[in-house]
Amino acid sequence: SQQGEEDPQALSIQEGENATMNCSYKTSINNLQWYRQNSGRGLVHLILIRSNEREKHSGRLRVTLDTSKKSSSLLITASRAADTASYFCARFYGNNRLAFGKGNQVVVIP
Amino acid sequence: DAEITQSPRHKITETGRQVTLACHQTWNHNNMFWYRQDLGHGLRLIHYSYGVQDTNKGEVSDGYSVSRSNTEDLPLTLESAASSQTSVYFCASSDPGQNTGELFFGEGSRLTVL
């Protein structure tokens, strides 16, 4: 899982399987966001979940938020080779700034 | 389509030289940010700006400066490059009116300091 001091996690799965990655944080949030980064590219926003929401869906993505445990998870269903990327969670802590986790690297094997 | 562009995409420089990385966005966003990305550290905020003539230090601002003379541009300057500043640098922008913090990123500038 991602949090401030942990090393990035790596996940290798077969195409068609589901990929789950976790993120934890230490302070209160306004919202939590997930971003994808393909190799050598910039980050791209995937999905945002607000602090008063528990689950959100967008296409093959499902994100959950547990504010009591200060954790979030991102599920990618029916993974594809094109989902190979690094995934970052980011905590919105006010003043229009985000604090990023260290990322999870996902490799989808065709 | 609106976009955010960074230049150069790759640069090699020597210790002690001044380096400027350019960032230009056509989103018309007031908020602009510079991050650096290093293995094991994720993205760390260097400087940010909420509008013209506004600049603020982030968590790793030593050795870096920015200036904001218009809405579109936020150049990042390394006054005297050091090997510890070898990194990938990302510029990003956001719309404060959305109040979500959602960021739009450039493609990054890879800087090597020899």
JSON list of C-alpha atoms in Angstrom, two decimals:
[
{"chain": "A", "resi": 1, "resn": "SER", "atom": "CA", "xyz": [0.00, 0.00, 0.00]},
{"chain": "A", "resi": 2, "resn": "GLN", "atom": "CA", "xyz": [1.03, 3.62, -0.41]},
{"chain": "A", "resi": 3, "resn": "GLN", "atom": "CA", "xyz": [1.63, 5.97, 2.44]},
{"chain": "A", "resi": 4, "resn": "GLY", "atom": "CA", "xyz": [4.19, 8.54, 3.33]},
{"chain": "A", "resi": 5, "resn": "GLU", "atom": "CA", "xyz": [7.11, 6.35, 4.33]},
{"chain": "A", "resi": 6, "resn": "GLU", "atom": "CA", "xyz": [6.56, 3.00, 2.65]},
{"chain": "A", "resi": 7, "resn": "ASP", "atom": "CA", "xyz": [8.37, 1.79, -0.40]},
{"chain": "A", "resi": 8, "resn": "PRO", "atom": "CA", "xyz": [6.35, 1.62, -3.63]},
{"chain": "A", "resi": 9, "resn": "GLN", "atom": "CA", "xyz": [4.56, -1.65, -4.21]},
{"chain": "A", "resi": 10, "resn": "ALA", "atom": "CA", "xyz": [4.68, -3.72, -7.39]},
{"chain": "A", "resi": 11, "resn": "LEU", "atom": "CA", "xyz": [1.94, -5.97, -8.71]},
{"chain": "A", "resi": 12, "resn": "SER", "atom": "CA", "xyz": [2.16, -8.36, -11.63]},
{"chain": "A", "resi": 13, "resn": "ILE", "atom": "CA", "xyz": [-1.05, -9.94, -12.94]},
{"chain": "A", "resi": 14, "resn": "GLN", "atom": "CA", "xyz": [-2.40, -11.74, -15.99]},
{"chain": "A", "resi": 15, "resn": "GLU", "atom": "CA", "xyz": [-4.60, -9.93, -18.46]},
{"chain": "A", "resi": 16, "resn": "GLY", "atom": "CA", "xyz": [-8.23, -10.30, -17.48]},
{"chain": "A", "resi": 17, "resn": "GLU", "atom": "CA", "xyz": [-7.53, -10.48, -13.75]},
{"chain": "A", "resi": 18, "resn": "ASN", "atom": "CA", "xyz": [-8.46, -7.77, -11.30]},
{"chain": "A", "resi": 19, "resn": "ALA", "atom": "CA", "xyz": [-5.84, -5.48, -9.80]},
{"chain": "A", "resi": 20, "resn": "THR", "atom": "CA", "xyz": [-6.27, -3.99, -6.36]},
{"chain": "A", "resi": 21, "resn": "MET", "atom": "CA", "xyz": [-4.00, -1.42, -4.78]},
{"chain": "A", "resi": 22, "resn": "ASN", "atom": "CA", "xyz": [-4.24, 0.37, -1.49]},
{"chain": "A", "resi": 23, "resn": "CYS", "atom": "CA", "xyz": [-3.43, 3.77, -0.09]},
{"chain": "A", "resi": 24, "resn": "SER", "atom": "CA", "xyz": [-3.37, 5.02, 3.48]},
{"chain": "A", "resi": 25, "resn": "TYR", "atom": "CA", "xyz": [-3.03, 8.50, 4.88]},
{"chain": "A", "resi": 26, "resn": "LYS", "atom": "CA", "xyz": [-2.52, 10.04, 8.27]},
{"chain": "A", "resi": 27, "resn": "THR", "atom": "CA", "xyz": [-4.55, 13.24, 8.43]},
{"chain": "A", "resi": 28, "resn": "SER", "atom": "CA", "xyz": [-8.04, 14.33, 7.46]},
{"chain": "A", "resi": 29, "resn": "ILE", "atom": "CA", "xyz": [-8.93, 14.82, 3.84]},
{"chain": "A", "resi": 30, "resn": "ASN", "atom": "CA", "xyz": [-11.30, 16.79, 1.71]},
{"chain": "A", "resi": 31, "resn": "ASN", "atom": "CA", "xyz": [-11.02, 14.27, -1.09]},
{"chain": "A", "resi": 32, "resn": "LEU", "atom": "CA", "xyz": [-8.69, 11.53, -2.30]},
{"chain": "A", "resi": 33, "resn": "GLN", "atom": "CA", "xyz": [-7.67, 11.11, -5.92]},
{"chain": "A", "resi": 34, "resn": "TRP", "atom": "CA", "xyz": [-6.02, 8.44, -8.01]},
{"chain": "A", "resi": 35, "resn": "TYR", "atom": "CA", "xyz": [-3.69, 9.11, -10.91]},
{"chain": "A", "resi": 36, "resn": "ARG", "atom": "CA", "xyz": [-2.07, 6.88, -13.51]},
{"chain": "A", "resi": 37, "resn": "GLN", "atom": "CA", "xyz": [1.39, 7.35, -14.95]},
{"chain": "A", "resi": 38, "resn": "ASN", "atom": "CA", "xyz": [2.53, 5.46, -18.00]},
{"chain": "A", "resi": 39, "resn": "SER", "atom": "CA", "xyz": [6.26, 4.99, -18.41]},
{"chain": "A", "resi": 40, "resn": "GLY", "atom": "CA", "xyz": [7.96, 8.24, -19.37]},
{"chain": "A", "resi": 41, "resn": "ARG", "atom": "CA", "xyz": [4.74, 10.24, -19.29]},
{"chain": "A", "resi": 42, "resn": "GLY", "atom": "CA", "xyz": [2.98, 12.67, -17.01]},
{"chain": "A", "resi": 43, "resn": "LEU", "atom": "CA", "xyz": [0.32, 11.73, -14.48]},
{"chain": "A", "resi": 44, "resn": "VAL", "atom": "CA", "xyz": [-3.27, 11.53, -15.59]},
{"chain": "A", "resi": 45, "resn": "HIS", "atom": "CA", "xyz": [-6.22, 11.95, -13.25]},
{"chain": "A", "resi": 46, "resn": "LEU", "atom": "CA", "xyz": [-8.40, 8.84, -12.99]},
{"chain": "A", "resi": 47, "resn": "ILE", "atom": "CA", "xyz": [-10.98, 9.29, -10.28]},
{"chain": "A", "resi": 48, "resn": "LEU", "atom": "CA", "xyz": [-11.79, 11.39, -7.23]},
{"chain": "A", "resi": 49, "resn": "ILE", "atom": "CA", "xyz": [-13.69, 10.36, -4.13]},
{"chain": "A", "resi": 50, "resn": "ARG", "atom": "CA", "xyz": [-14.88, 12.88, -1.58]},
{"chain": "A", "resi": 51, "resn": "SER", "atom": "CA", "xyz": [-14.58, 12.39, 2.14]},
{"chain": "A", "resi": 52, "resn": "ASN", "atom": "CA", "xyz": [-18.33, 11.84, 2.50]},
{"chain": "A", "resi": 53, "resn": "GLU", "atom": "CA", "xyz": [-18.38, 9.11, -0.15]},
{"chain": "A", "resi": 54, "resn": "ARG", "atom": "CA", "xyz": [-17.60, 5.44, 0.44]},
{"chain": "A", "resi": 55, "resn": "GLU", "atom": "CA", "xyz": [-17.44, 4.05, -3.06]},
{"chain": "A", "resi": 56, "resn": "LYS", "atom": "CA", "xyz": [-17.25, 5.37, -6.58]},
{"chain": "A", "resi": 57, "resn": "HIS", "atom": "CA", "xyz": [-17.15, 3.78, -10.01]},
{"chain": "A", "resi": 58, "resn": "SER", "atom": "CA", "xyz": [-15.80, 4.92, -13.34]},
{"chain": "A", "resi": 59, "resn": "GLY", "atom": "CA", "xyz": [-15.77, 2.37, -16.14]},
{"chain": "A", "resi": 60, "resn": "ARG", "atom": "CA", "xyz": [-13.56, -0.51, -14.98]},
{"chain": "A", "resi": 61, "resn": "LEU", "atom": "CA", "xyz": [-12.36, 1.45, -11.97]},
{"chain": "A", "resi": 62, "resn": "ARG", "atom": "CA", "xyz": [-13.79, 1.20, -8.49]},
{"chain": "A", "resi": 63, "resn": "VAL", "atom": "CA", "xyz": [-12.45, 3.23, -5.64]},
{"chain": "A", "resi": 64, "resn": "THR", "atom": "CA", "xyz": [-13.40, 2.88, -1.99]},
{"chain": "A", "resi": 65, "resn": "LEU", "atom": "CA", "xyz": [-12.70, 5.14, 0.92]},
{"chain": "A", "resi": 66, "resn": "ASP", "atom": "CA", "xyz": [-12.72, 4.29, 4.61]},
{"chain": "A", "resi": 67, "resn": "THR", "atom": "CA", "xyz": [-12.16, 7.50, 6.54]},
{"chain": "A", "resi": 68, "resn": "SER", "atom": "CA", "xyz": [-12.23, 5.67, 9.90]},
{"chain": "A", "resi": 69, "resn": "LYS", "atom": "CA", "xyz": [-9.21, 3.64, 8.80]},
{"chain": "A", "resi": 70, "resn": "LYS", "atom": "CA", "xyz": [-7.78, 6.48, 6.72]},
{"chain": "A", "resi": 71, "resn": "SER", "atom": "CA", "xyz": [-7.41, 4.22, 3.73]},
{"chain": "A", "resi": 72, "resn": "SER", "atom": "CA", "xyz": [-8.53, 3.90, 0.14]},
{"chain": "A", "resi": 73, "resn": "SER", "atom": "CA", "xyz": [-8.35, 1.19, -2.46]},
{"chain": "A", "resi": 74, "resn": "LEU", "atom": "CA", "xyz": [-8.44, 1.22, -6.23]},
{"chain": "A", "resi": 75, "resn": "LEU", "atom": "CA", "xyz": [-9.73, -1.79, -8.10]},
{"chain": "A", "resi": 76, "resn": "ILE", "atom": "CA", "xyz": [-9.20, -2.24, -11.82]},
{"chain": "A", "resi": 77, "resn": "THR", "atom": "CA", "xyz": [-11.44, -4.99, -13.15]},
{"chain": "A", "resi": 78, "resn": "ALA", "atom": "CA", "xyz": [-10.68, -7.16, -16.19]},
{"chain": "A", "resi": 79, "resn": "SER", "atom": "CA", "xyz": [-7.22, -5.70, -16.58]},
{"chain": "A", "resi": 80, "resn": "ARG", "atom": "CA", "xyz": [-5.66, -5.10, -19.97]},
{"chain": "A", "resi": 81, "resn": "ALA", "atom": "CA", "xyz": [-2.06, -4.79, -21.09]},
{"chain": "A", "resi": 82, "resn": "ALA", "atom": "CA", "xyz": [-2.70, -1.07, -21.53]},
{"chain": "A", "resi": 83, "resn": "ASP", "atom": "CA", "xyz": [-3.33, -0.81, -17.77]},
{"chain": "A", "resi": 84, "resn": "THR", "atom": "CA", "xyz": [0.38, -1.40, -17.17]},
{"chain": "A", "resi": 85, "resn": "ALA", "atom": "CA", "xyz": [1.42, 1.76, -15.35]},
{"chain": "A", "resi": 86, "resn": "SER", "atom": "CA", "xyz": [2.17, 3.28, -11.98]},
{"chain": "A", "resi": 87, "resn": "TYR", "atom": "CA", "xyz": [-0.80, 4.35, -9.92]},
{"chain": "A", "resi": 88, "resn": "PHE", "atom": "CA", "xyz": [-0.65, 7.11, -7.34]},
{"chain": "A", "resi": 89, "resn": "CYS", "atom": "CA", "xyz": [-3.09, 8.18, -4.70]},
{"chain": "A", "resi": 90, "resn": "ALA", "atom": "CA", "xyz": [-3.16, 11.85, -3.75]},
{"chain": "A", "resi": 91, "resn": "ARG", "atom": "CA", "xyz": [-4.72, 13.49, -0.73]},
{"chain": "A", "resi": 92, "resn": "PHE", "atom": "CA", "xyz": [-6.31, 16.92, -1.15]},
{"chain": "A", "resi": 93, "resn": "TYR", "atom": "CA", "xyz": [-5.51, 18.77, 2.04]},
{"chain": "A", "resi": 94, "resn": "GLY", "atom": "CA", "xyz": [-6.73, 22.23, 1.27]},
{"chain": "A", "resi": 95, "resn": "ASN", "atom": "CA", "xyz": [-5.21, 25.36, -0.26]},
{"chain": "A", "resi": 96, "resn": "ASN", "atom": "CA", "xyz": [-5.58, 23.59, -3.59]},
{"chain": "A", "resi": 97, "resn": "ARG", "atom": "CA", "xyz": [-2.61, 21.30, -2.93]},
{"chain": "A", "resi": 98, "resn": "LEU", "atom": "CA", "xyz": [-2.21, 17.56, -3.20]},
{"chain": "A", "resi": 99, "resn": "ALA", "atom": "CA", "xyz": [0.10, 15.21, -1.30]},
{"chain": "A", "resi": 100, "resn": "PHE", "atom": "CA", "xyz": [1.03, 12.15, -3.32]},
{"chain": "A", "resi": 101, "resn": "GLY", "atom": "CA", "xyz": [1.77, 8.62, -2.24]},
{"chain": "A", "resi": 102, "resn": "LYS", "atom": "CA", "xyz": [4.82, 6.83, -3.59]},
{"chain": "A", "resi": 103, "resn": "GLY", "atom": "CA", "xyz": [2.90, 4.82, -6.12]},
{"chain": "A", "resi": 104, "resn": "ASN", "atom": "CA", "xyz": [2.07, 1.24, -7.01]},
{"chain": "A", "resi": 105, "resn": "GLN", "atom": "CA", "xyz": [3.56, -0.26, -10.16]},
{"chain": "A", "resi": 106, "resn": "VAL", "atom": "CA", "xyz": [1.18, -2.59, -12.00]},
{"chain": "A", "resi": 107, "resn": "VAL", "atom": "CA", "xyz": [2.31, -4.90, -14.80]},
{"chain": "A", "resi": 108, "resn": "VAL", "atom": "CA", "xyz": [-0.39, -6.67, -16.80]},
{"chain": "A", "resi": 109, "resn": "ILE", "atom": "CA", "xyz": [0.94, -9.67, -18.66]},
{"chain": "A", "resi": 110, "resn": "PRO", "atom": "CA", "xyz": [-0.83, -10.35, -21.98]},
{"chain": "B", "resi": 1, "resn": "ASP", "atom": "CA", "xyz": [-7.52, 21.27, -26.85]},
{"chain": "B", "resi": 2, "resn": "ALA", "atom": "CA", "xyz": [-6.05, 22.87, -23.78]},
{"chain": "B", "resi": 3, "resn": "GLU", "atom": "CA", "xyz": [-2.75, 21.48, -22.64]},
{"chain": "B", "resi": 4, "resn": "ILE", "atom": "CA", "xyz": [0.31, 21.98, -20.51]},
{"chain": "B", "resi": 5, "resn": "THR", "atom": "CA", "xyz": [3.70, 21.76, -22.16]},
{"chain": "B", "resi": 6, "resn": "GLN", "atom": "CA", "xyz": [7.15, 21.49, -20.69]},
{"chain": "B", "resi": 7, "resn": "SER", "atom": "CA", "xyz": [10.50, 22.18, -22.29]},
{"chain": "B", "resi": 8, "resn": "PRO", "atom": "CA", "xyz": [13.06, 20.89, -22.68]},
{"chain": "B", "resi": 9, "resn": "ARG", "atom": "CA", "xyz": [11.97, 17.27, -22.27]},
{"chain": "B", "resi": 10, "resn": "HIS", "atom": "CA", "xyz": [15.52, 16.18, -21.65]},
{"chain": "B", "resi": 11, "resn": "LYS", "atom": "CA", "xyz": [18.52, 18.19, -20.52]},
{"chain": "B", "resi": 12, "resn": "ILE", "atom": "CA", "xyz": [22.03, 17.39, -19.39]},
{"chain": "B", "resi": 13, "resn": "THR", "atom": "CA", "xyz": [23.95, 20.08, -17.58]},
{"chain": "B", "resi": 14, "resn": "GLU", "atom": "CA", "xyz": [27.00, 20.49, -15.40]},
{"chain": "B", "resi": 15, "resn": "THR", "atom": "CA", "xyz": [27.23, 21.20, -11.71]},
{"chain": "B", "resi": 16, "resn": "GLY", "atom": "CA", "xyz": [27.06, 24.89, -10.96]},
{"chain": "B", "resi": 17, "resn": "ARG", "atom": "CA", "xyz": [25.25, 25.97, -14.10]},
{"chain": "B", "resi": 18, "resn": "GLN", "atom": "CA", "xyz": [21.94, 27.78, -14.05]},
{"chain": "B", "resi": 19, "resn": "VAL", "atom": "CA", "xyz": [19.08, 25.86, -15.63]},
{"chain": "B", "resi": 20, "resn": "THR", "atom": "CA", "xyz": [15.55, 26.98, -16.44]},
{"chain": "B", "resi": 21, "resn": "LEU", "atom": "CA", "xyz": [12.72, 24.56, -17.16]},
{"chain": "B", "resi": 22, "resn": "ALA", "atom": "CA", "xyz": [9.76, 26.06, -18.94]},
{"chain": "B", "resi": 23, "resn": "CYS", "atom": "CA", "xyz": [6.10, 25.31, -18.29]},
{"chain": "B", "resi": 24, "resn": "HIS", "atom": "CA", "xyz": [3.26, 26.72, -20.39]},
{"chain": "B", "resi": 25, "resn": "GLN", "atom": "CA", "xyz": [-0.43, 25.95, -19.94]},
{"chain": "B", "resi": 26, "resn": "THR", "atom": "CA", "xyz": [-3.41, 26.91, -22.06]},
{"chain": "B", "resi": 27, "resn": "TRP", "atom": "CA", "xyz": [-6.05, 25.84, -19.52]},
{"chain": "B", "resi": 28, "resn": "ASN", "atom": "CA", "xyz": [-6.19, 29.40, -18.16]},
{"chain": "B", "resi": 29, "resn": "HIS", "atom": "CA", "xyz": [-5.72, 27.93, -14.68]},
{"chain": "B", "resi": 30, "resn": "ASN", "atom": "CA", "xyz": [-4.65, 30.24, -11.89]},
{"chain": "B", "resi": 31, "resn": "ASN", "atom": "CA", "xyz": [-2.91, 27.48, -9.93]},
{"chain": "B", "resi": 32, "resn": "MET", "atom": "CA", "xyz": [0.41, 26.08, -11.14]},
{"chain": "B", "resi": 33, "resn": "PHE", "atom": "CA", "xyz": [2.79, 23.67, -9.46]},
{"chain": "B", "resi": 34, "resn": "TRP", "atom": "CA", "xyz": [6.25, 22.17, -9.88]},
{"chain": "B", "resi": 35, "resn": "TYR", "atom": "CA", "xyz": [7.01, 18.68, -8.57]},
{"chain": "B", "resi": 36, "resn": "ARG", "atom": "CA", "xyz": [10.05, 16.50, -8.76]},
{"chain": "B", "resi": 37, "resn": "GLN", "atom": "CA", "xyz": [9.80, 12.73, -9.01]},
{"chain": "B", "resi": 38, "resn": "ASP", "atom": "CA", "xyz": [12.48, 10.44, -7.66]},
{"chain": "B", "resi": 39, "resn": "LEU", "atom": "CA", "xyz": [12.51, 6.71, -7.04]},
{"chain": "B", "resi": 40, "resn": "GLY", "atom": "CA", "xyz": [11.48, 5.96, -3.51]},
{"chain": "B", "resi": 41, "resn": "HIS", "atom": "CA", "xyz": [10.13, 9.46, -2.91]},
{"chain": "B", "resi": 42, "resn": "GLY", "atom": "CA", "xyz": [7.15, 9.74, -5.20]},
{"chain": "B", "resi": 43, "resn": "LEU", "atom": "CA", "xyz": [6.26, 13.32, -6.15]},
{"chain": "B", "resi": 44, "resn": "ARG", "atom": "CA", "xyz": [7.45, 16.15, -3.97]},
{"chain": "B", "resi": 45, "resn": "LEU", "atom": "CA", "xyz": [6.24, 19.72, -4.27]},
{"chain": "B", "resi": 46, "resn": "ILE", "atom": "CA", "xyz": [8.93, 22.28, -5.09]},
{"chain": "B", "resi": 47, "resn": "HIS", "atom": "CA", "xyz": [7.06, 25.57, -5.66]},
{"chain": "B", "resi": 48, "resn": "TYR", "atom": "CA", "xyz": [3.56, 26.64, -6.48]},
{"chain": "B", "resi": 49, "resn": "SER", "atom": "CA", "xyz": [1.64, 29.71, -7.53]},
{"chain": "B", "resi": 50, "resn": "TYR", "atom": "CA", "xyz": [-1.99, 30.75, -7.11]},
{"chain": "B", "resi": 51, "resn": "GLY", "atom": "CA", "xyz": [-1.83, 33.53, -9.66]},
{"chain": "B", "resi": 52, "resn": "VAL", "atom": "CA", "xyz": [0.24, 36.25, -11.31]},
{"chain": "B", "resi": 53, "resn": "GLN", "atom": "CA", "xyz": [2.96, 37.60, -9.03]},
{"chain": "B", "resi": 54, "resn": "ASP", "atom": "CA", "xyz": [2.19, 34.92, -6.43]},
{"chain": "B", "resi": 55, "resn": "THR", "atom": "CA", "xyz": [4.79, 32.24, -5.60]},
{"chain": "B", "resi": 56, "resn": "ASN", "atom": "CA", "xyz": [5.13, 29.90, -2.64]},
{"chain": "B", "resi": 57, "resn": "LYS", "atom": "CA", "xyz": [7.68, 27.39, -1.42]},
{"chain": "B", "resi": 58, "resn": "GLY", "atom": "CA", "xyz": [6.87, 23.72, -1.28]},
{"chain": "B", "resi": 59, "resn": "GLU", "atom": "CA", "xyz": [8.51, 20.98, 0.74]},
{"chain": "B", "resi": 60, "resn": "VAL", "atom": "CA", "xyz": [11.75, 20.81, -1.31]},
{"chain": "B", "resi": 61, "resn": "SER", "atom": "CA", "xyz": [12.31, 24.38, -2.49]},
{"chain": "B", "resi": 62, "resn": "ASP", "atom": "CA", "xyz": [16.00, 24.87, -1.60]},
{"chain": "B", "resi": 63, "resn": "GLY", "atom": "CA", "xyz": [18.04, 25.58, -4.72]},
{"chain": "B", "resi": 64, "resn": "TYR", "atom": "CA", "xyz": [14.97, 26.37, -6.85]},
{"chain": "B", "resi": 65, "resn": "SER", "atom": "CA", "xyz": [13.07, 29.52, -7.73]},
{"chain": "B", "resi": 66, "resn": "VAL", "atom": "CA", "xyz": [10.00, 30.39, -9.79]},
{"chain": "B", "resi": 67, "resn": "SER", "atom": "CA", "xyz": [8.40, 33.55, -11.10]},
{"chain": "B", "resi": 68, "resn": "ARG", "atom": "CA", "xyz": [4.88, 34.15, -12.37]},
{"chain": "B", "resi": 69, "resn": "SER", "atom": "CA", "xyz": [4.54, 37.10, -14.71]},
{"chain": "B", "resi": 70, "resn": "ASN", "atom": "CA", "xyz": [1.44, 35.85, -16.54]},
{"chain": "B", "resi": 71, "resn": "THR", "atom": "CA", "xyz": [-1.23, 33.21, -16.16]},
{"chain": "B", "resi": 72, "resn": "GLU", "atom": "CA", "xyz": [0.19, 30.80, -18.73]},
{"chain": "B", "resi": 73, "resn": "ASP", "atom": "CA", "xyz": [3.82, 30.36, -17.61]},
{"chain": "B", "resi": 74, "resn": "LEU", "atom": "CA", "xyz": [5.67, 29.23, -14.50]},
{"chain": "B", "resi": 75, "resn": "PRO", "atom": "CA", "xyz": [9.37, 28.70, -15.27]},
{"chain": "B", "resi": 76, "resn": "LEU", "atom": "CA", "xyz": [11.45, 26.79, -12.74]},
{"chain": "B", "resi": 77, "resn": "THR", "atom": "CA", "xyz": [15.05, 27.94, -12.27]},
{"chain": "B", "resi": 78, "resn": "LEU", "atom": "CA", "xyz": [17.88, 26.03, -10.68]},
{"chain": "B", "resi": 79, "resn": "GLU", "atom": "CA", "xyz": [20.27, 28.77, -9.68]},
{"chain": "B", "resi": 80, "resn": "SER", "atom": "CA", "xyz": [23.34, 26.54, -9.41]},
{"chain": "B", "resi": 81, "resn": "ALA", "atom": "CA", "xyz": [22.61, 22.98, -10.42]},
{"chain": "B", "resi": 82, "resn": "ALA", "atom": "CA", "xyz": [23.73, 20.19, -8.10]},
{"chain": "B", "resi": 83, "resn": "SER", "atom": "CA", "xyz": [23.89, 16.44, -8.71]},
{"chain": "B", "resi": 84, "resn": "SER", "atom": "CA", "xyz": [21.17, 15.98, -6.10]},
{"chain": "B", "resi": 85, "resn": "GLN", "atom": "CA", "xyz": [18.84, 17.85, -8.46]},
{"chain": "B", "resi": 86, "resn": "THR", "atom": "CA", "xyz": [19.06, 15.13, -11.08]},
{"chain": "B", "resi": 87, "resn": "SER", "atom": "CA", "xyz": [15.40, 14.17, -11.35]},
{"chain": "B", "resi": 88, "resn": "VAL", "atom": "CA", "xyz": [12.28, 14.23, -13.45]},
{"chain": "B", "resi": 89, "resn": "TYR", "atom": "CA", "xyz": [10.38, 17.48, -13.06]},
{"chain": "B", "resi": 90, "resn": "PHE", "atom": "CA", "xyz": [6.66, 17.83, -13.59]},
{"chain": "B", "resi": 91, "resn": "CYS", "atom": "CA", "xyz": [4.64, 20.96, -13.99]},
{"chain": "B", "resi": 92, "resn": "ALA", "atom": "CA", "xyz": [0.92, 20.85, -13.23]},
{"chain": "B", "resi": 93, "resn": "SER", "atom": "CA", "xyz": [-2.01, 23.20, -13.10]},
{"chain": "B", "resi": 94, "resn": "SER", "atom": "CA", "xyz": [-5.45, 23.25, -11.52]},
{"chain": "B", "resi": 95, "resn": "ASP", "atom": "CA", "xyz": [-8.60, 25.32, -11.57]},
{"chain": "B", "resi": 96, "resn": "PRO", "atom": "CA", "xyz": [-9.24, 26.80, -8.13]},
{"chain": "B", "resi": 97, "resn": "GLY", "atom": "CA", "xyz": [-12.88, 27.28, -9.03]},
{"chain": "B", "resi": 98, "resn": "GLN", "atom": "CA", "xyz": [-13.40, 23.52, -8.98]},
{"chain": "B", "resi": 99, "resn": "ASN", "atom": "CA", "xyz": [-12.11, 23.33, -5.41]},
{"chain": "B", "resi": 100, "resn": "THR", "atom": "CA", "xyz": [-11.06, 19.70, -5.87]},
{"chain": "B", "resi": 101, "resn": "GLY", "atom": "CA", "xyz": [-7.33, 20.05, -6.36]},
{"chain": "B", "resi": 102, "resn": "GLU", "atom": "CA", "xyz": [-7.48, 17.95, -9.52]},
{"chain": "B", "resi": 103, "resn": "LEU", "atom": "CA", "xyz": [-4.21, 18.42, -11.36]},
{"chain": "B", "resi": 104, "resn": "PHE", "atom": "CA", "xyz": [-3.39, 18.47, -15.06]},
{"chain": "B", "resi": 105, "resn": "PHE", "atom": "CA", "xyz": [0.21, 17.45, -15.68]},
{"chain": "B", "resi": 106, "resn": "GLY", "atom": "CA", "xyz": [2.79, 18.11, -18.33]},
{"chain": "B", "resi": 107, "resn": "GLU", "atom": "CA", "xyz": [4.86, 15.30, -19.79]},
{"chain": "B", "resi": 108, "resn": "GLY", "atom": "CA", "xyz": [7.87, 16.02, -17.61]},
{"chain": "B", "resi": 109, "resn": "SER", "atom": "CA", "xyz": [11.42, 17.28, -18.02]},
{"chain": "B", "resi": 110, "resn": "ARG", "atom": "CA", "xyz": [14.24, 14.85, -17.28]},
{"chain": "B", "resi": 111, "resn": "LEU", "atom": "CA", "xyz": [17.26, 16.72, -15.93]},
{"chain": "B", "resi": 112, "resn": "THR", "atom": "CA", "xyz": [20.68, 15.18, -15.45]},
{"chain": "B", "resi": 113, "resn": "VAL", "atom": "CA", "xyz": [23.32, 17.14, -13.58]},
{"chain": "B", "resi": 114, "resn": "LEU", "atom": "CA", "xyz": [26.85, 15.86, -14.11]}
]
